[in-house]
CSV table of C-alpha atoms in Angstrom, one decimal:
chain,number,residue,atom,x,y,z
A,792,MET,CA,-18.2,28.0,-24.6
A,793,SER,CA,-21.1,25.5,-24.5
A,794,GLN,CA,-22.5,24.2,-21.2
A,795,PRO,CA,-21.6,20.5,-21.9
A,796,VAL,CA,-18.0,21.5,-22.5
A,797,GLN,CA,-18.0,23.8,-19.4
A,798,LEU,CA,-19.4,21.0,-17.3
A,799,TYR,CA,-16.9,18.5,-18.7
A,800,ASN,CA,-14.0,20.9,-18.0
A,801,LEU,CA,-15.3,21.4,-14.4
A,802,GLN,CA,-15.5,17.7,-14.0
A,803,GLN,CA,-11.9,17.3,-15.1
A,804,ILE,CA,-10.8,19.9,-12.5
A,805,ASP,CA,-12.9,18.3,-9.7
A,806,THR,CA,-11.5,14.9,-10.5
A,807,LYS,CA,-8.0,16.3,-10.2
A,808,LEU,CA,-8.9,18.0,-6.9
A,809,ASP,CA,-10.4,14.7,-5.6
A,810,LYS,CA,-7.4,12.7,-6.5
A,811,THR,CA,-5.0,15.3,-5.1
A,812,ARG,CA,-6.9,15.5,-1.8
A,813,ALA,CA,-7.1,11.7,-1.6
A,814,ARG,CA,-3.4,11.5,-2.2
A,815,LEU,CA,-2.7,14.1,0.5
A,816,LYS,CA,-4.7,11.9,3.0
A,817,GLU,CA,-2.6,8.9,1.9
A,818,ILE,CA,0.6,10.8,2.5
A,819,GLU,CA,-0.5,12.1,5.9
A,820,ILE,CA,-1.4,8.5,7.0
A,821,ALA,CA,2.0,7.2,5.6
A,822,LEU,CA,3.9,9.9,7.4
A,823,ASN,CA,2.2,9.1,10.7
A,824,GLU,CA,2.5,5.4,10.2
A,825,ASP,CA,5.4,3.8,12.1
A,826,THR,CA,4.4,0.2,12.1
A,827,VAL,CA,7.3,-0.9,10.0
A,828,ILE,CA,9.9,0.7,12.3
A,829,ARG,CA,8.1,-0.5,15.4
A,830,ASN,CA,8.0,-4.1,14.1
A,831,ALA,CA,11.8,-3.9,13.3
A,832,GLN,CA,12.5,-2.4,16.7
A,833,GLN,CA,10.4,-5.1,18.4
A,834,GLU,CA,12.2,-7.8,16.5
A,835,ALA,CA,15.6,-6.3,17.4
A,836,THR,CA,14.6,-6.1,21.1
A,837,THR,CA,13.5,-9.7,21.1
A,838,VAL,CA,16.6,-10.9,19.4
A,839,GLU,CA,18.7,-8.7,21.7
A,840,GLY,CA,17.2,-10.5,24.7
A,841,ASN,CA,17.8,-13.9,23.2
A,842,TYR,CA,21.4,-12.9,22.4
A,843,GLN,CA,22.1,-11.7,26.0
A,844,THR,CA,20.5,-14.9,27.4
A,845,ALA,CA,22.6,-17.1,25.1
A,846,GLN,CA,25.7,-15.1,26.1
A,847,LYS,CA,25.0,-15.6,29.8
A,848,GLU,CA,24.3,-19.3,29.4
A,849,LEU,CA,27.5,-19.8,27.5
A,850,LYS,CA,29.5,-17.9,30.2
A,851,ARG,CA,27.9,-20.0,32.9
A,852,ALA,CA,28.7,-23.2,30.9
A,853,GLU,CA,32.4,-22.0,30.5
A,854,ASP,CA,32.6,-21.3,34.2
A,855,GLU,CA,31.2,-24.7,35.1
A,856,VAL,CA,33.8,-26.4,32.8
A,857,GLN,CA,36.6,-24.3,34.4
A,858,SER,CA,35.4,-25.1,37.9
A,859,GLN,CA,35.3,-28.9,37.0
A,860,GLN,CA,38.7,-28.7,35.5
A,861,GLN,CA,40.0,-27.2,38.7
A,862,LYS,CA,38.4,-29.9,40.8
A,863,ILE,CA,40.2,-32.5,38.6
A,864,LYS,CA,43.5,-30.7,39.1
A,865,ASN,CA,43.0,-30.6,42.8
A,866,ASN,CA,42.1,-34.3,42.8
A,867,GLN,CA,45.2,-35.2,40.7
A,868,LYS,CA,47.4,-33.1,43.0
A,869,THR,CA,46.2,-34.9,46.0
A,870,LEU,CA,46.2,-38.3,44.3
A,871,TYR,CA,49.8,-38.1,43.0
A,872,GLY,CA,51.2,-35.6,45.5
A,873,GLY,CA,52.4,-38.3,47.9
A,874,SER,CA,50.5,-37.0,50.9
A,875,VAL,CA,48.0,-39.8,50.8
A,876,LYS,CA,49.4,-43.2,51.7
A,877,ASN,CA,46.3,-45.2,52.6
A,878,PRO,CA,45.3,-47.6,49.8
A,879,LYS,CA,41.5,-47.1,50.5
A,880,GLU,CA,41.9,-43.3,50.3
A,881,LEU,CA,43.9,-43.6,47.2
A,882,GLU,CA,41.2,-45.8,45.6
A,883,ASP,CA,38.6,-43.3,46.6
A,884,LEU,CA,40.6,-40.5,45.0
A,885,GLN,CA,40.9,-42.6,41.8
A,886,ASN,CA,37.2,-43.2,41.7
A,887,GLU,CA,36.5,-39.5,42.4
A,888,ALA,CA,38.9,-38.6,39.5
A,889,GLU,CA,37.0,-40.9,37.1
A,890,ALA,CA,33.7,-39.4,38.2
A,891,LEU,CA,35.0,-35.9,37.9
A,892,LYS,CA,36.2,-36.6,34.4
A,893,ARG,CA,32.9,-38.2,33.3
A,894,TYR,CA,31.0,-35.1,34.5
A,895,LEU,CA,33.6,-32.9,32.8
A,896,SER,CA,32.7,-34.6,29.5
A,897,VAL,CA,29.0,-33.8,30.2
A,898,LEU,CA,29.8,-30.2,30.9
A,899,GLU,CA,31.9,-29.8,27.8
A,900,ASP,CA,29.1,-31.3,25.7
A,901,ARG,CA,26.8,-28.8,27.3
A,902,GLN,CA,29.3,-26.0,26.7
A,903,LEU,CA,29.4,-26.9,23.0
A,904,GLU,CA,25.6,-26.8,22.7
A,905,TYR,CA,25.6,-23.3,24.3
A,906,MET,CA,28.4,-22.2,22.1
A,907,ILE,CA,26.4,-23.2,19.0
A,908,ALA,CA,23.3,-21.5,20.4
A,909,PHE,CA,25.3,-18.4,21.1
A,910,GLU,CA,26.7,-18.3,17.6
A,911,GLU,CA,23.2,-18.6,16.1
A,912,ALA,CA,21.9,-15.9,18.5
A,913,GLU,CA,24.9,-13.6,17.6
A,914,ALA,CA,24.2,-14.0,13.9
A,915,ALA,CA,20.5,-13.3,14.4
A,916,HIS,CA,21.4,-10.3,16.6
A,917,LYS,CA,23.7,-8.8,13.9
A,918,ALA,CA,21.0,-9.5,11.2
A,919,SER,CA,18.3,-7.8,13.3
A,920,GLN,CA,20.5,-4.7,13.9
A,921,THR,CA,21.3,-4.5,10.2
A,922,ASN,CA,17.6,-4.9,9.3
A,923,LEU,CA,16.6,-2.2,11.8
A,924,ALA,CA,19.2,0.2,10.4
A,925,GLU,CA,18.0,-0.4,6.8
A,926,VAL,CA,14.4,0.0,7.7
A,927,GLU,CA,15.1,3.3,9.5
A,928,GLU,CA,17.0,4.5,6.5
A,929,GLN,CA,14.3,3.4,4.1
A,930,VAL,CA,11.5,5.0,6.1
A,931,ALA,CA,13.6,8.2,6.5
A,932,GLN,CA,14.1,8.5,2.7
A,933,GLN,CA,10.4,7.6,2.1
A,934,ASN,CA,9.3,10.4,4.5
A,935,ILE,CA,11.6,12.8,2.6
A,936,ASP,CA,10.0,11.8,-0.7
A,937,LEU,CA,6.5,12.0,0.7
A,938,THR,CA,7.1,15.4,2.3
A,939,ASP,CA,8.3,16.7,-1.0
A,940,GLU,CA,5.3,15.3,-2.8
A,941,GLN,CA,3.0,16.7,-0.1
A,942,LYS,CA,4.5,20.2,-0.6
A,943,GLU,CA,4.0,20.0,-4.4
A,944,LEU,CA,0.3,18.9,-4.0
A,945,LEU,CA,-0.4,21.6,-1.4
A,946,GLU,CA,0.9,24.1,-3.9
A,947,PHE,CA,-1.1,22.6,-6.7
A,948,ILE,CA,-4.5,22.7,-4.9
A,949,PRO,CA,-4.9,26.5,-4.9
A,950,LYS,CA,-4.2,26.6,-8.6
A,951,LEU,CA,-6.9,24.0,-9.3
A,952,GLU,CA,-9.3,25.8,-7.0
A,953,SER,CA,-8.7,29.0,-8.9
A,954,LYS,CA,-9.4,27.2,-12.2
A,955,ARG,CA,-12.6,25.8,-10.6
A,956,GLU,CA,-13.8,29.2,-9.7
A,957,GLN,CA,-13.4,30.4,-13.2
A,958,ALA,CA,-15.1,27.3,-14.6
A,959,VAL,CA,-18.1,27.6,-12.2
A,960,ALA,CA,-18.5,31.3,-13.1
A,961,GLY,CA,-19.5,30.3,-16.7
A,962,ILE,CA,-22.1,27.7,-15.7
A,963,GLU,CA,-25.8,28.4,-15.1
A,964,SER,CA,-27.0,27.9,-11.6
A,965,GLU,CA,-29.6,25.3,-12.5
A,966,GLU,CA,-27.0,23.2,-14.3
A,967,MET,CA,-24.5,23.7,-11.6
A,968,ALA,CA,-27.1,22.4,-9.1
A,969,THR,CA,-27.6,19.3,-11.2
A,970,TYR,CA,-23.9,18.8,-11.5
A,971,THR,CA,-23.4,19.1,-7.7
A,972,GLN,CA,-26.2,16.7,-7.0
A,973,LEU,CA,-24.8,14.1,-9.5
A,974,ARG,CA,-21.3,14.5,-8.0
A,975,GLU,CA,-22.7,13.7,-4.5
A,976,ALA,CA,-24.8,10.8,-5.8
A,977,ARG,CA,-22.3,9.2,-8.3
A,978,HIS,CA,-19.1,9.0,-6.3
A,979,GLY,CA,-17.7,12.3,-7.6
A,980,ILE,CA,-18.4,11.7,-11.3
A,981,ALA,CA,-21.2,13.8,-12.7
A,982,VAL,CA,-20.0,14.2,-16.3
A,983,THR,CA,-18.6,11.3,-18.3
A,984,GLU,CA,-17.4,10.7,-21.9
A,985,VAL,CA,-19.2,8.7,-24.5
A,986,LYS,CA,-16.9,5.9,-25.7
A,987,ASP,CA,-18.0,3.6,-28.6
A,988,LYS,CA,-21.6,4.6,-28.1
A,989,THR,CA,-21.5,3.6,-24.4
A,990,CYS,CA,-21.5,5.6,-21.1
A,991,ASN,CA,-17.9,5.5,-20.0
A,992,ALA,CA,-18.9,5.6,-16.3
A,993,CYS,CA,-21.5,2.8,-16.1
A,994,GLY,CA,-20.9,1.0,-19.4
A,995,ALA,CA,-24.6,1.2,-20.5
A,996,ALA,CA,-25.1,1.2,-24.3
A,997,LEU,CA,-26.6,4.3,-25.8
A,998,SER,CA,-29.3,4.4,-28.4
A,999,ALA,CA,-28.4,6.1,-31.7
A,1000,SER,CA,-30.6,9.1,-30.7
A,1001,GLN,CA,-28.9,9.4,-27.3
A,1002,ALA,CA,-25.4,9.2,-28.9
A,1003,GLN,CA,-26.4,11.9,-31.3
A,1004,ALA,CA,-28.0,14.1,-28.6
A,1005,ALA,CA,-24.8,13.9,-26.6
A,1006,ARG,CA,-23.0,15.7,-29.4
A,1007,SER,CA,-25.1,18.8,-29.0
A,1008,PRO,CA,-23.0,21.8,-28.1
A,1009,SER,CA,-25.8,23.4,-26.1
A,1010,LYS,CA,-28.2,20.7,-24.8
A,1011,ILE,CA,-27.5,18.6,-21.8
A,1012,THR,CA,-27.9,14.8,-22.3
A,1013,ARG,CA,-27.9,12.4,-19.5
A,1014,CYS,CA,-27.3,8.6,-19.4
A,1015,GLU,CA,-30.7,6.8,-19.0
A,1016,SER,CA,-29.0,4.2,-16.9
A,1017,CYS,CA,-26.9,6.1,-14.3
A,1018,GLY,CA,-28.1,9.7,-14.9
A,1019,ARG,CA,-24.7,11.2,-15.5
A,1020,ILE,CA,-24.2,14.0,-18.0
A,1021,LEU,CA,-22.8,12.7,-21.3
A,1022,TYR,CA,-20.1,14.4,-23.2
A,1023,VAL,CA,-18.6,13.6,-26.6
A,1024,LYS,CA,-15.2,15.0,-27.4
């Protein structure tokens, strides 16, 4: 097998290895990432606090209404019970009754406001709990899928490394050194195809002589622009 073909095949293997290892890093980060769940939990906690506050405020408003209603009952019992005969006292009781009823109206309006606020808080609470459950389920399934993919990729790497060893064994040391240097300098791509008389890596146009030289089965031709090894299928 010619050196250009061997180097190209090695490049294909290394590219697969690079992509596989990069994907494994992405998976590791994703598996350790819990921002989505933490955000959902934080939201649920905040909404839970608002819900409990609204519940307490409504209960207090209901108690105040009940207390005021009891005051009115006591007032009416005294007013119409016959125990009070003095006209001035009766007038005072009547005035008190009117004041108590006016304040009851205020308390009932307040109770209605708290009831509406509670219903909104209750709806938000249910929604946040549903959202949290859905997020936890989605993340759990995602982690299962990622773990399965991780396992497959970890099993794939040794196979690629074995192929790489075989490919390297057939390449001369000088050309291997050039290849390694180019890989380090050119973001992992040392060998690139020629497409439409251009370097597929940097896009530089090749002269007719360059394009022809790149077809040689034994001679290594490099792009004059980026220095990568050129290969024609």
